[in-house]
PDB file of C-alpha atoms in Angstrom:
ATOM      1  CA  UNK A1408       7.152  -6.057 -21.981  1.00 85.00           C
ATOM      2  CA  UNK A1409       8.251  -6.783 -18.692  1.00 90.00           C
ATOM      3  CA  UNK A1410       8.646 -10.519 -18.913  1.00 91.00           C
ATOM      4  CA  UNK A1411      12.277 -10.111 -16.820  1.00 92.00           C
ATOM      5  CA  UNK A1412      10.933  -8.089 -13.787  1.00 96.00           C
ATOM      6  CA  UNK A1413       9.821  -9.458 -10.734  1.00 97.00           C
ATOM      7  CA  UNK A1414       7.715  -7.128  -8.653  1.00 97.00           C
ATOM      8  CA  UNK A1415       6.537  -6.677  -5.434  1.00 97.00           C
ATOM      9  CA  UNK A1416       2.997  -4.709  -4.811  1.00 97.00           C
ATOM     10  CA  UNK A1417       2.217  -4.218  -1.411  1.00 97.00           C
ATOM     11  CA  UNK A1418      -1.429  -2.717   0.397  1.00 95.00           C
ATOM     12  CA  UNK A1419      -3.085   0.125  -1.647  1.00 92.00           C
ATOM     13  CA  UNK A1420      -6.362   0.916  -3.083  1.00 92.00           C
ATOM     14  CA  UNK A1421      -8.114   0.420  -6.329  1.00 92.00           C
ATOM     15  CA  UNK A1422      -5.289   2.286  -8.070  1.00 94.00           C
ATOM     16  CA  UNK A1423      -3.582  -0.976  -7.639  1.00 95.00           C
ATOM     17  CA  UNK A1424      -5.791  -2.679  -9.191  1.00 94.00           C
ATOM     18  CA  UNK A1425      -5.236  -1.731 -12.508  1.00 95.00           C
ATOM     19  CA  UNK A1426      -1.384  -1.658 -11.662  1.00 96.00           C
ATOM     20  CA  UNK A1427      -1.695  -5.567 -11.161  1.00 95.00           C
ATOM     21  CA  UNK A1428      -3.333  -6.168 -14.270  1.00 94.00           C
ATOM     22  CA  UNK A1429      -0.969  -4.251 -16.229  1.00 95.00           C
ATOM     23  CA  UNK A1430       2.009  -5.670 -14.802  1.00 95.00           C
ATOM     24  CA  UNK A1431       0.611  -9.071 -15.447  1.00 94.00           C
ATOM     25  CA  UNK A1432      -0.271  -7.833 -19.235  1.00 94.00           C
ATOM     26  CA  UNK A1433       3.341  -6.741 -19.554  1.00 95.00           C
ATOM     27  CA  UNK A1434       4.456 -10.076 -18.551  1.00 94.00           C
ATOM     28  CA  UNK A1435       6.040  -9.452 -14.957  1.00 95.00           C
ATOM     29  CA  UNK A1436       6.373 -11.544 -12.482  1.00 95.00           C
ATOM     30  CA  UNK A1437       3.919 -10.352  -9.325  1.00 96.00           C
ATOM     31  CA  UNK A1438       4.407 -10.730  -5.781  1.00 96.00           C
ATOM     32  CA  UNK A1439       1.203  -9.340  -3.549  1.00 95.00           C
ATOM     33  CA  UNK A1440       0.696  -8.657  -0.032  1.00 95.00           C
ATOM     34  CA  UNK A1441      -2.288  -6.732   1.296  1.00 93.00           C
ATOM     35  CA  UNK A1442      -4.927  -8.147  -0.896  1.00 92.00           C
ATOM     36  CA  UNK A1443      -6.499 -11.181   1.292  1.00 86.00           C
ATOM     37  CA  UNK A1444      -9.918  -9.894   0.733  1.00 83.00           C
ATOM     38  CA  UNK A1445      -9.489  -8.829  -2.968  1.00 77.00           C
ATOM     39  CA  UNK A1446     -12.730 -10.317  -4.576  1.00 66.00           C
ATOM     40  CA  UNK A1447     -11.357 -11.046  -8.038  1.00 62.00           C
ATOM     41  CA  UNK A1448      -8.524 -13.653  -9.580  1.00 61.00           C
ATOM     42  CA  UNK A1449      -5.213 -12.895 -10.327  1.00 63.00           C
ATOM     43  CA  UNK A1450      -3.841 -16.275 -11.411  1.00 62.00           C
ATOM     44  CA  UNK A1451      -0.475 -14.598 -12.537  1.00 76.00           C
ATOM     45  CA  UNK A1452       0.112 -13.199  -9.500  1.00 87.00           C
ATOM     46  CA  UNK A1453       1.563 -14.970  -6.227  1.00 91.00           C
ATOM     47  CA  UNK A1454       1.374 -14.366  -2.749  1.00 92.00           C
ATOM     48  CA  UNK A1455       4.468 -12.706  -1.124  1.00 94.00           C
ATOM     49  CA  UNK A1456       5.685 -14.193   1.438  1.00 95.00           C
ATOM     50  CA  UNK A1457       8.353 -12.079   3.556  1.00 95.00           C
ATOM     51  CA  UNK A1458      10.391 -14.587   4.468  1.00 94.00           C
ATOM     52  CA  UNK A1459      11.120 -16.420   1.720  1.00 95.00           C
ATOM     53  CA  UNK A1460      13.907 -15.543  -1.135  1.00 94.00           C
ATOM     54  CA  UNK A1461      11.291 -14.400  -3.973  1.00 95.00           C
ATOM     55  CA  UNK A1462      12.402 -10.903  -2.001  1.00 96.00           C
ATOM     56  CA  UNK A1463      16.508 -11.215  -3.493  1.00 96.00           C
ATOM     57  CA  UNK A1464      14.539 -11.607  -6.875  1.00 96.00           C
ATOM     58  CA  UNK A1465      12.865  -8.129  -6.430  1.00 97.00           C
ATOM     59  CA  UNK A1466      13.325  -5.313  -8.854  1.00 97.00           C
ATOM     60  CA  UNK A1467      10.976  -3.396  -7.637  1.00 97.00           C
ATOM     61  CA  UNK A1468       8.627  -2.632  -4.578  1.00 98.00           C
ATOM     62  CA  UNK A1469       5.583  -0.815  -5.355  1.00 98.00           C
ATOM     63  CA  UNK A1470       3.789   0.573  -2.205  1.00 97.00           C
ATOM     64  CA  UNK A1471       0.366   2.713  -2.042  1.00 95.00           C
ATOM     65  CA  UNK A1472      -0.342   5.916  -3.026  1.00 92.00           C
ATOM     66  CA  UNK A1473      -0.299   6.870   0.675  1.00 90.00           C
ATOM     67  CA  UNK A1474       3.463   5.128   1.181  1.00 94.00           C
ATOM     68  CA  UNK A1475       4.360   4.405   5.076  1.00 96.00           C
ATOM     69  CA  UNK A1476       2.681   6.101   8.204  1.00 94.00           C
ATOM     70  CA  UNK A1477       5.104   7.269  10.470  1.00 93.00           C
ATOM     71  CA  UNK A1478       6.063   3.954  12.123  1.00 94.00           C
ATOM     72  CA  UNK A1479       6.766   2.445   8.515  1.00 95.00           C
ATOM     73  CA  UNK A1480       3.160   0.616   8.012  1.00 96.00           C
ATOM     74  CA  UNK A1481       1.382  -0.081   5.539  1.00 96.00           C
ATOM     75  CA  UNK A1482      -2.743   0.160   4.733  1.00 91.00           C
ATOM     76  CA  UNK A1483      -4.801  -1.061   2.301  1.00 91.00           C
ATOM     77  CA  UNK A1484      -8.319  -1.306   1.213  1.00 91.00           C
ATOM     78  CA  UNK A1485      -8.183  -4.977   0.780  1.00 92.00           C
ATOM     79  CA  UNK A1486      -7.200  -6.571   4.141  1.00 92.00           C
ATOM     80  CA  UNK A1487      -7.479  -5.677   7.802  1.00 90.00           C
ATOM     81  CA  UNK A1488      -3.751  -5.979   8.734  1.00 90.00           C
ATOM     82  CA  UNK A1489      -0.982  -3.294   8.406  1.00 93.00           C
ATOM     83  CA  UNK A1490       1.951  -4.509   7.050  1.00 96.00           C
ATOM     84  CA  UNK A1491       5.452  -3.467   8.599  1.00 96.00           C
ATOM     85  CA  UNK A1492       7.927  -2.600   5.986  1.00 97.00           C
ATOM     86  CA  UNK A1493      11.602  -3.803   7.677  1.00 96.00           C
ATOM     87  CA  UNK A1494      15.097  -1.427   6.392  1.00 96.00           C
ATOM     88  CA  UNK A1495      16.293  -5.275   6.951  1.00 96.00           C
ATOM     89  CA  UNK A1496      13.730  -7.057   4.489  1.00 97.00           C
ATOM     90  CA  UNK A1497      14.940  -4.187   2.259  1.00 97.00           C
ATOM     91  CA  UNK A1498      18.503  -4.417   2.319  1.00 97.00           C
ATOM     92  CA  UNK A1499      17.955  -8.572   1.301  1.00 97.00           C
ATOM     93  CA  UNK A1500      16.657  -7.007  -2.121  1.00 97.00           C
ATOM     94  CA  UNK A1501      18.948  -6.348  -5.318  1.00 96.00           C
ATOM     95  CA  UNK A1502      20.768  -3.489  -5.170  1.00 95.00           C
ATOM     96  CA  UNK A1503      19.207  -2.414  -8.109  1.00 96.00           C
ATOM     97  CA  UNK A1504      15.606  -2.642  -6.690  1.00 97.00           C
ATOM     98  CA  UNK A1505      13.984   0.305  -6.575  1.00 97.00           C
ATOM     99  CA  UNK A1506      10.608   1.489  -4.024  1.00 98.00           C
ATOM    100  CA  UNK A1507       7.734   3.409  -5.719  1.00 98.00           C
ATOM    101  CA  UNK A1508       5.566   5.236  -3.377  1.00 97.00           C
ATOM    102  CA  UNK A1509       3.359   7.914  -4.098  1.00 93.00           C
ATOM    103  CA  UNK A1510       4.332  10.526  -1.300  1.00 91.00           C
ATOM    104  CA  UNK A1511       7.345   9.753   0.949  1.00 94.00           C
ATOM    105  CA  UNK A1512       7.507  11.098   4.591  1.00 94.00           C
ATOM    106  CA  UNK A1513      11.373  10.862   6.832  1.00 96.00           C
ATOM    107  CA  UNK A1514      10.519   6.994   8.335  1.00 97.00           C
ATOM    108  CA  UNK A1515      10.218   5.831   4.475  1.00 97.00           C
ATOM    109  CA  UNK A1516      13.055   8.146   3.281  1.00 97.00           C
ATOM    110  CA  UNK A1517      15.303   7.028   6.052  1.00 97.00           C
ATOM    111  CA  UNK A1518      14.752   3.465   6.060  1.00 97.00           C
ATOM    112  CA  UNK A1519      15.177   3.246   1.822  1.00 97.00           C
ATOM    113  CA  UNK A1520      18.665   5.312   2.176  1.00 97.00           C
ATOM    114  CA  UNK A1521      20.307   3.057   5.197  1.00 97.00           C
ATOM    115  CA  UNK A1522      18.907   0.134   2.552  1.00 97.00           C
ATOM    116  CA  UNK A1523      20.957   1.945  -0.177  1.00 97.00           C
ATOM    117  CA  UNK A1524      18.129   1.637  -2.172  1.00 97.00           C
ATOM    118  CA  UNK A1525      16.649   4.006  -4.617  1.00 96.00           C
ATOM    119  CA  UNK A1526      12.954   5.821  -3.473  1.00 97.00           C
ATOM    120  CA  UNK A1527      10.916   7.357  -6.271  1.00 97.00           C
ATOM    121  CA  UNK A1528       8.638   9.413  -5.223  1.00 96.00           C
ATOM    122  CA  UNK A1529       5.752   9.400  -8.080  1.00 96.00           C
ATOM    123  CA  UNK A1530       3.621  12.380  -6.990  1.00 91.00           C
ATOM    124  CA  UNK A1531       6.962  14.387  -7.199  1.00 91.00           C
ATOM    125  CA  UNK A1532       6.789  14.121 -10.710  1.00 93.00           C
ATOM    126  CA  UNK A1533       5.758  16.596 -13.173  1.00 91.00           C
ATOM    127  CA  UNK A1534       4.587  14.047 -15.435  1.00 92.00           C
ATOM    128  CA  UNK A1535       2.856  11.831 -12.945  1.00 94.00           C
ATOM    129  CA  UNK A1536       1.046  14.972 -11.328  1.00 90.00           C
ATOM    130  CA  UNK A1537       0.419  16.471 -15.141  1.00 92.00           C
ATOM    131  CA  UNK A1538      -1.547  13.246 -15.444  1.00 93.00           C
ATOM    132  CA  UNK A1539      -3.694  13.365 -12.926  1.00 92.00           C
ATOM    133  CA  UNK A1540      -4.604  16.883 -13.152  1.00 93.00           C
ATOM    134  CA  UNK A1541      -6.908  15.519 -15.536  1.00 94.00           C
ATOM    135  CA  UNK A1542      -8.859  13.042 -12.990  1.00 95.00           C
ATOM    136  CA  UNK A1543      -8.372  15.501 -10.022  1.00 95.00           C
ATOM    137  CA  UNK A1544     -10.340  18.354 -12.111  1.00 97.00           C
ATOM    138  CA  UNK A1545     -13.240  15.837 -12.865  1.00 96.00           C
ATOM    139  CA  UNK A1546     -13.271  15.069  -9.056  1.00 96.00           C
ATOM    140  CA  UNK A1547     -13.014  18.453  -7.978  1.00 97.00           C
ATOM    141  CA  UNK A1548     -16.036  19.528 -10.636  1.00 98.00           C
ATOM    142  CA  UNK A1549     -18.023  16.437  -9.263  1.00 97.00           C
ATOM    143  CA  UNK A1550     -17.397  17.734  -5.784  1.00 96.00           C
ATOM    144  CA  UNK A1551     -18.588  21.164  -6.693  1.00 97.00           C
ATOM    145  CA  UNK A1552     -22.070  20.621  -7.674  1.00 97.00           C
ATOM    146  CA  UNK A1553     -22.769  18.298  -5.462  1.00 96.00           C
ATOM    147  CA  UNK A1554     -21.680  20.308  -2.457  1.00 97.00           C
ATOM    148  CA  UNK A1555     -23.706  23.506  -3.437  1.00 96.00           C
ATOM    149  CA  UNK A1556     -26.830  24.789  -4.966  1.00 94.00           C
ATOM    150  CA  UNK A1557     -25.130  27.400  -7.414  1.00 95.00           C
ATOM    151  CA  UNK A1558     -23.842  26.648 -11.102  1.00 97.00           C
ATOM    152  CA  UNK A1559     -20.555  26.663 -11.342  1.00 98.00           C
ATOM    153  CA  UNK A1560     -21.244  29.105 -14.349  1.00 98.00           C
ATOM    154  CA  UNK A1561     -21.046  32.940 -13.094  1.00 97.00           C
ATOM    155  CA  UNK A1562     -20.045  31.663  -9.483  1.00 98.00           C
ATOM    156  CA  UNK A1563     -16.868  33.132  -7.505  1.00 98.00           C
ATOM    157  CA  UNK A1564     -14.267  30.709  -7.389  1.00 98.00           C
ATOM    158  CA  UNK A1565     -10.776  31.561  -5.088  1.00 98.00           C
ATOM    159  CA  UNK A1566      -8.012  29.315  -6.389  1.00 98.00           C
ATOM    160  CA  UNK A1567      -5.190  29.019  -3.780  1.00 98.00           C
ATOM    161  CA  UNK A1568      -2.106  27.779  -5.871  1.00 97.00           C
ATOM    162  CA  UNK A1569      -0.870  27.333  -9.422  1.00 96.00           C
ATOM    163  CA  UNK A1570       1.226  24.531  -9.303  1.00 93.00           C
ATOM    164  CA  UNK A1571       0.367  21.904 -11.726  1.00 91.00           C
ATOM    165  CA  UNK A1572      -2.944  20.756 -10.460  1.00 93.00           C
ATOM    166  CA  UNK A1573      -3.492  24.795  -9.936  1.00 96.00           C
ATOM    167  CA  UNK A1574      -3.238  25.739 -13.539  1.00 96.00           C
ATOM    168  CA  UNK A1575      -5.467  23.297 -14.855  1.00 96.00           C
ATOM    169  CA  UNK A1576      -7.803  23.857 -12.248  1.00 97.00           C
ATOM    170  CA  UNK A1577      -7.893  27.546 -13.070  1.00 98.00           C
ATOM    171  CA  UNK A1578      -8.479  27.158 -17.049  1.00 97.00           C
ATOM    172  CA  UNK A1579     -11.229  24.822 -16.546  1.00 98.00           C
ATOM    173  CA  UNK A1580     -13.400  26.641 -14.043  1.00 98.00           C
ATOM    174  CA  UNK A1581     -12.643  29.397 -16.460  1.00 98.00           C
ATOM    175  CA  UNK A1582     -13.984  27.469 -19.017  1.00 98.00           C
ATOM    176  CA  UNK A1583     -16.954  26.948 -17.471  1.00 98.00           C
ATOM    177  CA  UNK A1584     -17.695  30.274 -17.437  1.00 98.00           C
ATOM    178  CA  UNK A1585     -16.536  31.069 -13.754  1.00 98.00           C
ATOM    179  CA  UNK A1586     -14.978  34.467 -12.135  1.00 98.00           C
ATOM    180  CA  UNK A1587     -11.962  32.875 -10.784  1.00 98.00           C
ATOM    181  CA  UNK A1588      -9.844  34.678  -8.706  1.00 98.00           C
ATOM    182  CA  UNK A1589      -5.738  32.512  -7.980  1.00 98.00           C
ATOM    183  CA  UNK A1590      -3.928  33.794  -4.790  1.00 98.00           C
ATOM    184  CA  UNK A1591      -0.418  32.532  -5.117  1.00 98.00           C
ATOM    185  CA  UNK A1592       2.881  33.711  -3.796  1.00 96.00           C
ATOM    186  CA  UNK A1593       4.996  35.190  -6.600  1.00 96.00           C
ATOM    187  CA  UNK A1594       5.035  37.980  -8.817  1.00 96.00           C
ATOM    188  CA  UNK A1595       6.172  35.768 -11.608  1.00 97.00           C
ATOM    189  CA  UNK A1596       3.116  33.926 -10.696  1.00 97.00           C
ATOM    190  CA  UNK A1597       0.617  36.709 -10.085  1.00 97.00           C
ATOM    191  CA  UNK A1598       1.977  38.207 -14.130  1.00 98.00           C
ATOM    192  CA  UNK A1599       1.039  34.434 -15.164  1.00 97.00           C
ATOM    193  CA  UNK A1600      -2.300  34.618 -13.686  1.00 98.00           C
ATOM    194  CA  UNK A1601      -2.885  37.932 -15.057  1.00 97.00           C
ATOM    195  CA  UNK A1602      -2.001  36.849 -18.932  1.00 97.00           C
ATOM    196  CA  UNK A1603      -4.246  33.842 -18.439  1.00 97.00           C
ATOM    197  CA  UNK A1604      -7.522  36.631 -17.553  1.00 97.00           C
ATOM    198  CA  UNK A1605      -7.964  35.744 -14.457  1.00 98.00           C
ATOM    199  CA  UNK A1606      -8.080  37.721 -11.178  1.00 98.00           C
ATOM    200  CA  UNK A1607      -4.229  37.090  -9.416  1.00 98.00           C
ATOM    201  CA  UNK A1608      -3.883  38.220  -5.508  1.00 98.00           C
ATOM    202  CA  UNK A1609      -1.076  37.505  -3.035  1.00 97.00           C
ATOM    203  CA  UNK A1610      -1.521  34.481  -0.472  1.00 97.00           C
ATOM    204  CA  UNK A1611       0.024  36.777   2.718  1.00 96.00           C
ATOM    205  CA  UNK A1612      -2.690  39.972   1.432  1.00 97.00           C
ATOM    206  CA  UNK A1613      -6.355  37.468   2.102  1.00 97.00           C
ATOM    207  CA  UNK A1614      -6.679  38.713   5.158  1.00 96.00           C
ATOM    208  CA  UNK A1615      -7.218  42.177   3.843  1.00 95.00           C
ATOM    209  CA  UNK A1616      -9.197  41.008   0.825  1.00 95.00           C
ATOM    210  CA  UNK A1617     -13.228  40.829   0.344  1.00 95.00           C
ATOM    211  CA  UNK A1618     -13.680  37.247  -0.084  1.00 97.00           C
ATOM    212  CA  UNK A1619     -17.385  37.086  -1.709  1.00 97.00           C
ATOM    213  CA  UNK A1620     -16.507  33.710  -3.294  1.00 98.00           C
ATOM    214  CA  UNK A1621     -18.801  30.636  -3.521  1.00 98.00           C
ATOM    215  CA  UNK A1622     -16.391  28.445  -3.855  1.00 98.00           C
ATOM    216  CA  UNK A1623     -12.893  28.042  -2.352  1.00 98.00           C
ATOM    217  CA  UNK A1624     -10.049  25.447  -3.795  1.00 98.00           C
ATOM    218  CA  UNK A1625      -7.398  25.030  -2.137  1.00 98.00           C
ATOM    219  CA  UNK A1626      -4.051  23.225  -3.746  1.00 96.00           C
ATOM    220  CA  UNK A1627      -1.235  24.006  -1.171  1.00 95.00           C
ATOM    221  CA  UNK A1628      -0.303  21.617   1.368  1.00 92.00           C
ATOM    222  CA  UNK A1629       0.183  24.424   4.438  1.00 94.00           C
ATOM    223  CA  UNK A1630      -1.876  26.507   6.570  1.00 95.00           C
ATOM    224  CA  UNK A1631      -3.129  29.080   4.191  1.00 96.00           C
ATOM    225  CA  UNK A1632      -7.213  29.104   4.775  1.00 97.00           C
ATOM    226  CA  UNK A1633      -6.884  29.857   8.930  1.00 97.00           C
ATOM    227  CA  UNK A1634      -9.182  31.643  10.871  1.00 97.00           C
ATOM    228  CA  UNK A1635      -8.428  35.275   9.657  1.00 97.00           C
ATOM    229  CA  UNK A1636      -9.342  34.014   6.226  1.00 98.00           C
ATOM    230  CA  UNK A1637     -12.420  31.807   6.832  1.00 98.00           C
ATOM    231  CA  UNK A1638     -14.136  34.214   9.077  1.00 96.00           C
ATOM    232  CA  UNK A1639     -13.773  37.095   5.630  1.00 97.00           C
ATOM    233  CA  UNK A1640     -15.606  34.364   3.723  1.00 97.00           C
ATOM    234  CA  UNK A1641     -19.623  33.851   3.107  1.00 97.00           C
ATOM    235  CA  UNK A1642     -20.939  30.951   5.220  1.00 96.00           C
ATOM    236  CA  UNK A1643     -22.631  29.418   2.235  1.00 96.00           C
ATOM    237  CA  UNK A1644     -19.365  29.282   0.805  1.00 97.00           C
ATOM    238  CA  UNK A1645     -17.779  25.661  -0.029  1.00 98.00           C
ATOM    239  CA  UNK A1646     -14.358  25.091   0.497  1.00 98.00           C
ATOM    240  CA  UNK A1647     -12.674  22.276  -1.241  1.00 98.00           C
ATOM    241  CA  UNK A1648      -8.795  21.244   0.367  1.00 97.00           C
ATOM    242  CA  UNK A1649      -7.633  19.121  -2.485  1.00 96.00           C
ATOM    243  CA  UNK A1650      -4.178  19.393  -1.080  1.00 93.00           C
ATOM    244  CA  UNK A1651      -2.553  16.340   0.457  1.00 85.00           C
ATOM    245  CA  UNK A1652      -3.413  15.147   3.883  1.00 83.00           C
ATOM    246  CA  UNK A1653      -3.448  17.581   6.375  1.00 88.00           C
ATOM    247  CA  UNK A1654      -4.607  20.151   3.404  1.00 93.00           C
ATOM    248  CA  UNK A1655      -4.511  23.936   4.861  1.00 96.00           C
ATOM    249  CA  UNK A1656      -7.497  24.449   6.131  1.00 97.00           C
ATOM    250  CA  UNK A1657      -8.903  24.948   9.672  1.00 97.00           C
ATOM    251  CA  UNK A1658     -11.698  22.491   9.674  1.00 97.00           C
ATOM    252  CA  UNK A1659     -12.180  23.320  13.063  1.00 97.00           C
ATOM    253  CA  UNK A1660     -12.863  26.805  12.884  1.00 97.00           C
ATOM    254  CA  UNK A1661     -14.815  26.554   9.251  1.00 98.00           C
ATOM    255  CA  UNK A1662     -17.230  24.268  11.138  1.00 97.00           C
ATOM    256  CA  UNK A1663     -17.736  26.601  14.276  1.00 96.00           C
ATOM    257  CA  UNK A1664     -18.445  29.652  11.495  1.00 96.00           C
ATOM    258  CA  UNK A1665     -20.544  27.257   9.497  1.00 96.00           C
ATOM    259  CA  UNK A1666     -18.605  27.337   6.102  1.00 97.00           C
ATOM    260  CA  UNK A1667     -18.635  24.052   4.785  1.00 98.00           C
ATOM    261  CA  UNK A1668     -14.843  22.511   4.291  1.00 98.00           C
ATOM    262  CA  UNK A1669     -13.838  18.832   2.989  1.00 97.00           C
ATOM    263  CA  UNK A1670     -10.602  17.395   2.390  1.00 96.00           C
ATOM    264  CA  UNK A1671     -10.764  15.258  -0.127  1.00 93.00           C
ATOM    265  CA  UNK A1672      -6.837  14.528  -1.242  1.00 85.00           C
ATOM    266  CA  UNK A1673      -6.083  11.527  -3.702  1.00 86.00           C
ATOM    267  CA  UNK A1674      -9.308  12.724  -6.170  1.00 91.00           C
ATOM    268  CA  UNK A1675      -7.786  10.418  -9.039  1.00 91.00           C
ATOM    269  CA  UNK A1676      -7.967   7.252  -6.894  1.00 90.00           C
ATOM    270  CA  UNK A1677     -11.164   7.908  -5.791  1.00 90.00           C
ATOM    271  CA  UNK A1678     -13.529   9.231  -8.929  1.00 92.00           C
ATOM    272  CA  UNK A1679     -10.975   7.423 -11.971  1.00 94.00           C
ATOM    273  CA  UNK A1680      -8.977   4.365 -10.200  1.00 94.00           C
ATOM    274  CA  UNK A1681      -8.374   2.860 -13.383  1.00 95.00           C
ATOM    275  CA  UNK A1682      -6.988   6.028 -15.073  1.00 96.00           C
ATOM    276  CA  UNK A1683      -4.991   6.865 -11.713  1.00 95.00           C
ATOM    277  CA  UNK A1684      -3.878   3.449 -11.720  1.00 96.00           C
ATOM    278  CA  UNK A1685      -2.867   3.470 -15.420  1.00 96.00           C
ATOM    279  CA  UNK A1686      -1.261   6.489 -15.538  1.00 96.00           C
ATOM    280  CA  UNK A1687       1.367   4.923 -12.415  1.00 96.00           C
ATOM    281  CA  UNK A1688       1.744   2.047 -14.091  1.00 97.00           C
ATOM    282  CA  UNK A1689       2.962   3.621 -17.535  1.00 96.00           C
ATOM    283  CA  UNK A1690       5.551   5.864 -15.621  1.00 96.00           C
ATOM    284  CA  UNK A1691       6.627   2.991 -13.531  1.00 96.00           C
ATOM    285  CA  UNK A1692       7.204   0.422 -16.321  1.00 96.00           C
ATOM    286  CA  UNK A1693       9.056   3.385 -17.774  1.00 94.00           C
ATOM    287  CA  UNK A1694      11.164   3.908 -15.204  1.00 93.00           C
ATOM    288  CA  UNK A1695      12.191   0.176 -14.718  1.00 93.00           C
ATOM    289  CA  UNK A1696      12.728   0.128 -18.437  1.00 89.00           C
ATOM    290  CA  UNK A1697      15.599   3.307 -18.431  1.00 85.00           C
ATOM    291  CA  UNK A1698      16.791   1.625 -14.732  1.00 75.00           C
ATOM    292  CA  UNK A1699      17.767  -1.950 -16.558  1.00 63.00           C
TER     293      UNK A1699
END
């Protein structure tokens, strides 16, 4: 239970949803801002309002997925204004208050350390992104057959990546019966492709490499699939960038070759909200727990 916290949840999507409701199960005490147009009822929950000194209660901020843009706003799905977050509405706070955000970028990291706050980054952690491995592979399956008119069954699938998300992208499409081939950077991690019967090749050698795959994933949040690499692939080929926002692909150049390319980053939040939402939620409440 978290019948001592007080908690601020500010913009988002429907991952925050569920977030909301399991605060207000645990028994927390929940500030919003961002949800004017929510169409549901959350009687617990209170309005936050800036200004006022429910902030020097605050043991925690929870921003979106997304965190800041570069100016320090924040979005949401459920109202039409961004929402400035202030280093000085910050530094009123508890010392002990920490900010969740999903990914961080320098504004947000700057502005939480001359706070002398403490920033958790959730997509940084292993368990967090373990978690939603699970949604993101569902997405990424989803995304597969509708996007092309070959079973994922026998088709060629290039994996770029073996992180976390990687590996369990790679056992599933081998599970479904796909020939899927991992580029990655390592040795280390072309041996661990290798004892997992799959097809390893280095990232810097797909250039030189006869890309005959139907399907391309990539994981890996830099310029990997550029020109030299597109133009080697089929143009009925599908390439999915699951990698955060700006991915690594060169939409511009897949479109002028005619290989279809989507970016589709944040899979959890859009095919399993609940479960995304859930699964931030658990770690969250777990981290306030060890913090108090």
């Amino acid at each position: 239970m978290l019948t001592e916290y007080h908690v601020a949840v500010i913009g988002g999507d429907a991952r925050q949803i569920e977030i909301i409701r399991r605060l207000n199960e645990w028994g927390a005490h929940v500030y919003l801002a961002g949800f004017d147009q929510l169409n549901g009822s959350y009687t617990e929950a209170v309005e936050l309002e800036f200004d006022s000194d429910q902030v020097e209660k605050l043991d925690a901020v929870i921003l979106p997925v997304s965190g800041t843009d570069e100016n320090g706003c924040i979005d949401g799905i459920f109202t039409n204004r961004s929402i400035p977050l202030k280093e000085e509405w910050l530094k009123r706070t508890p010392e002990h208050c920490q900010v969740f955000t999903g990914i961080t970028n320098e504004t947000l990291n700057q502005m939480v350390h001359n706070a002398k706050r403490t920033l958790v980054p959730l997509m940084d952690r292993d368990d967090v992104a373990i978690y939603n491995s699970i949604p993101t592979v569902e997405g990424t399956i989803m995304m597969a057959i509708q996007h092309t008119d070959v079973t994922i069954h026998d088709s060629r699938v290039l994996l770029i990546g073996l992180g976390r998300v990687g590996m369990s992208l790679a056992s599933t499409f081998h599970q479904l019966g796909a020939k899927v081939s991992v580029a990655v950077r390592s040795s280390k991690d072309v041996a661990r492709v290798y004892a997992m019967g799959l097809t390893p090749l280095y990232i810097e050698s797909l250039p030189e490499q006869d890309l005959a795959f139907d399907l391309v994933l990539n994981t890996v949040p830099a310029p990997i699939l550029d020109a030299k690499v597109i133009k080697k692939l089929p143009t009925h080929a599908l390439i999915l960038d699951i990698a955060s926002k700006p991915g690594g692909t060169d939409f511009r150049y897949a479109e002028k070759r005619g290989v279809k390319a989507i970016l589709v980053p944040g899979l959890p939040g859009i095919v399993a909200p609940k479960t995304a939402g859930r699964i931030i939620a658990n770690v969250i409440s777990q981290q306030l727990r060890k913090s108090k």
